[in-house]
XYZ file of C-alpha atoms in Angstrom:
112
model
C -46.405 -81.069 41.211
C -44.308 -81.332 44.286
C -46.421 -80.263 47.448
C -45.422 -79.203 50.844
C -46.366 -82.814 51.998
C -43.884 -84.238 49.356
C -41.192 -81.911 50.982
C -41.935 -83.237 54.337
C -41.565 -86.694 53.488
C -38.283 -85.878 51.637
C -36.992 -84.553 55.068
C -37.548 -88.017 56.519
C -35.311 -90.143 54.086
C -31.576 -90.242 53.579
C -30.069 -87.431 51.637
C -28.933 -89.448 48.553
C -32.719 -91.151 48.175
C -33.926 -87.417 48.123
C -32.226 -86.820 45.004
C -33.743 -89.938 43.390
C -37.184 -89.356 44.648
C -37.259 -85.802 43.187
C -35.722 -87.071 39.860
C -38.593 -89.720 39.810
C -41.321 -87.035 40.499
C -39.845 -85.019 37.681
C -39.214 -88.069 35.476
C -41.469 -87.648 32.081
C -42.796 -84.391 33.126
C -42.416 -82.218 29.798
C -43.164 -78.753 31.631
C -41.709 -79.010 35.266
C -42.163 -75.932 37.256
C -39.092 -73.829 38.202
C -39.825 -74.643 41.851
C -39.438 -78.335 41.358
C -36.076 -77.934 39.012
C -34.708 -75.514 41.757
C -35.556 -78.135 44.529
C -33.491 -80.796 42.350
C -30.754 -78.380 41.480
C -30.508 -77.303 45.506
C -30.373 -81.219 46.137
C -27.491 -81.833 43.725
C -25.599 -78.688 45.130
C -26.020 -79.779 48.730
C -24.628 -83.320 47.675
C -21.605 -81.480 46.097
C -20.941 -79.587 49.274
C -21.529 -82.819 51.372
C -18.774 -84.617 49.371
C -16.432 -81.815 49.569
C -16.528 -81.192 45.548
C -16.513 -77.724 44.141
C -19.897 -76.199 43.851
C -21.160 -76.734 40.331
C -18.755 -79.512 39.184
C -21.677 -81.786 38.893
C -24.783 -79.382 39.309
C -23.566 -77.331 36.436
C -23.981 -80.232 34.000
C -27.601 -80.645 35.389
C -28.418 -76.898 34.511
C -26.721 -77.197 30.985
C -28.804 -80.333 30.326
C -31.871 -78.172 30.862
C -30.997 -75.722 27.781
C -33.354 -76.398 24.943
C -35.559 -78.406 27.153
C -36.967 -75.512 29.188
C -37.353 -71.915 28.714
C -34.412 -69.683 29.871
C -36.834 -67.885 32.289
C -37.745 -71.220 34.158
C -34.087 -71.879 34.305
C -33.208 -68.979 35.833
C -36.128 -69.003 38.405
C -35.074 -72.535 39.191
C -31.543 -71.396 39.935
C -32.705 -68.475 41.998
C -35.118 -71.223 43.931
C -32.129 -73.455 44.480
C -30.041 -70.682 45.947
C -32.836 -69.730 48.239
C -33.188 -73.718 49.173
C -29.671 -73.481 50.203
C -29.383 -70.207 51.706
C -32.649 -69.586 53.416
C -34.607 -72.434 53.614
C -37.147 -71.537 56.233
C -38.048 -68.772 54.436
C -38.776 -70.885 51.163
C -40.668 -73.274 53.236
C -42.839 -70.546 54.717
C -43.393 -69.120 50.998
C -44.440 -72.640 49.954
C -46.715 -73.151 52.790
C -48.652 -69.877 51.938
C -48.709 -70.589 48.315
C -50.424 -73.896 49.255
C -52.864 -72.498 51.650
C -53.658 -69.697 49.381
C -54.300 -72.343 46.483
C -56.453 -74.530 48.663
C -58.568 -71.471 49.818
C -59.041 -70.421 45.954
C -60.070 -74.015 45.351
C -62.517 -74.086 47.998
C -64.086 -70.762 47.077
C -64.394 -72.100 43.439
C -66.117 -75.296 44.602
C -68.056 -73.342 47.091
């Protein structure tokens, strides 16, 4: 799983290396989460924009490669996450932080 710590570390490295790092984190995962796929898609889309390419010119191939590998619902959710990453990253970062805190509190309560 890609954590908030992973995201913080990603911000410290050059953009192109971020894509490689996320790809490596996802490599070999049979059931990645929509959030993780969405992060990769957002990075690919951001790269297209940085390079002045038409949006979807390369990232569209990535999404197409997911067909048959992942359920349609995961792909649709990943696309929504990618859009949110690009349009409102602060809001998404806050959601992630709250989710990590809630999960941590839940684990602590279970382990009591």
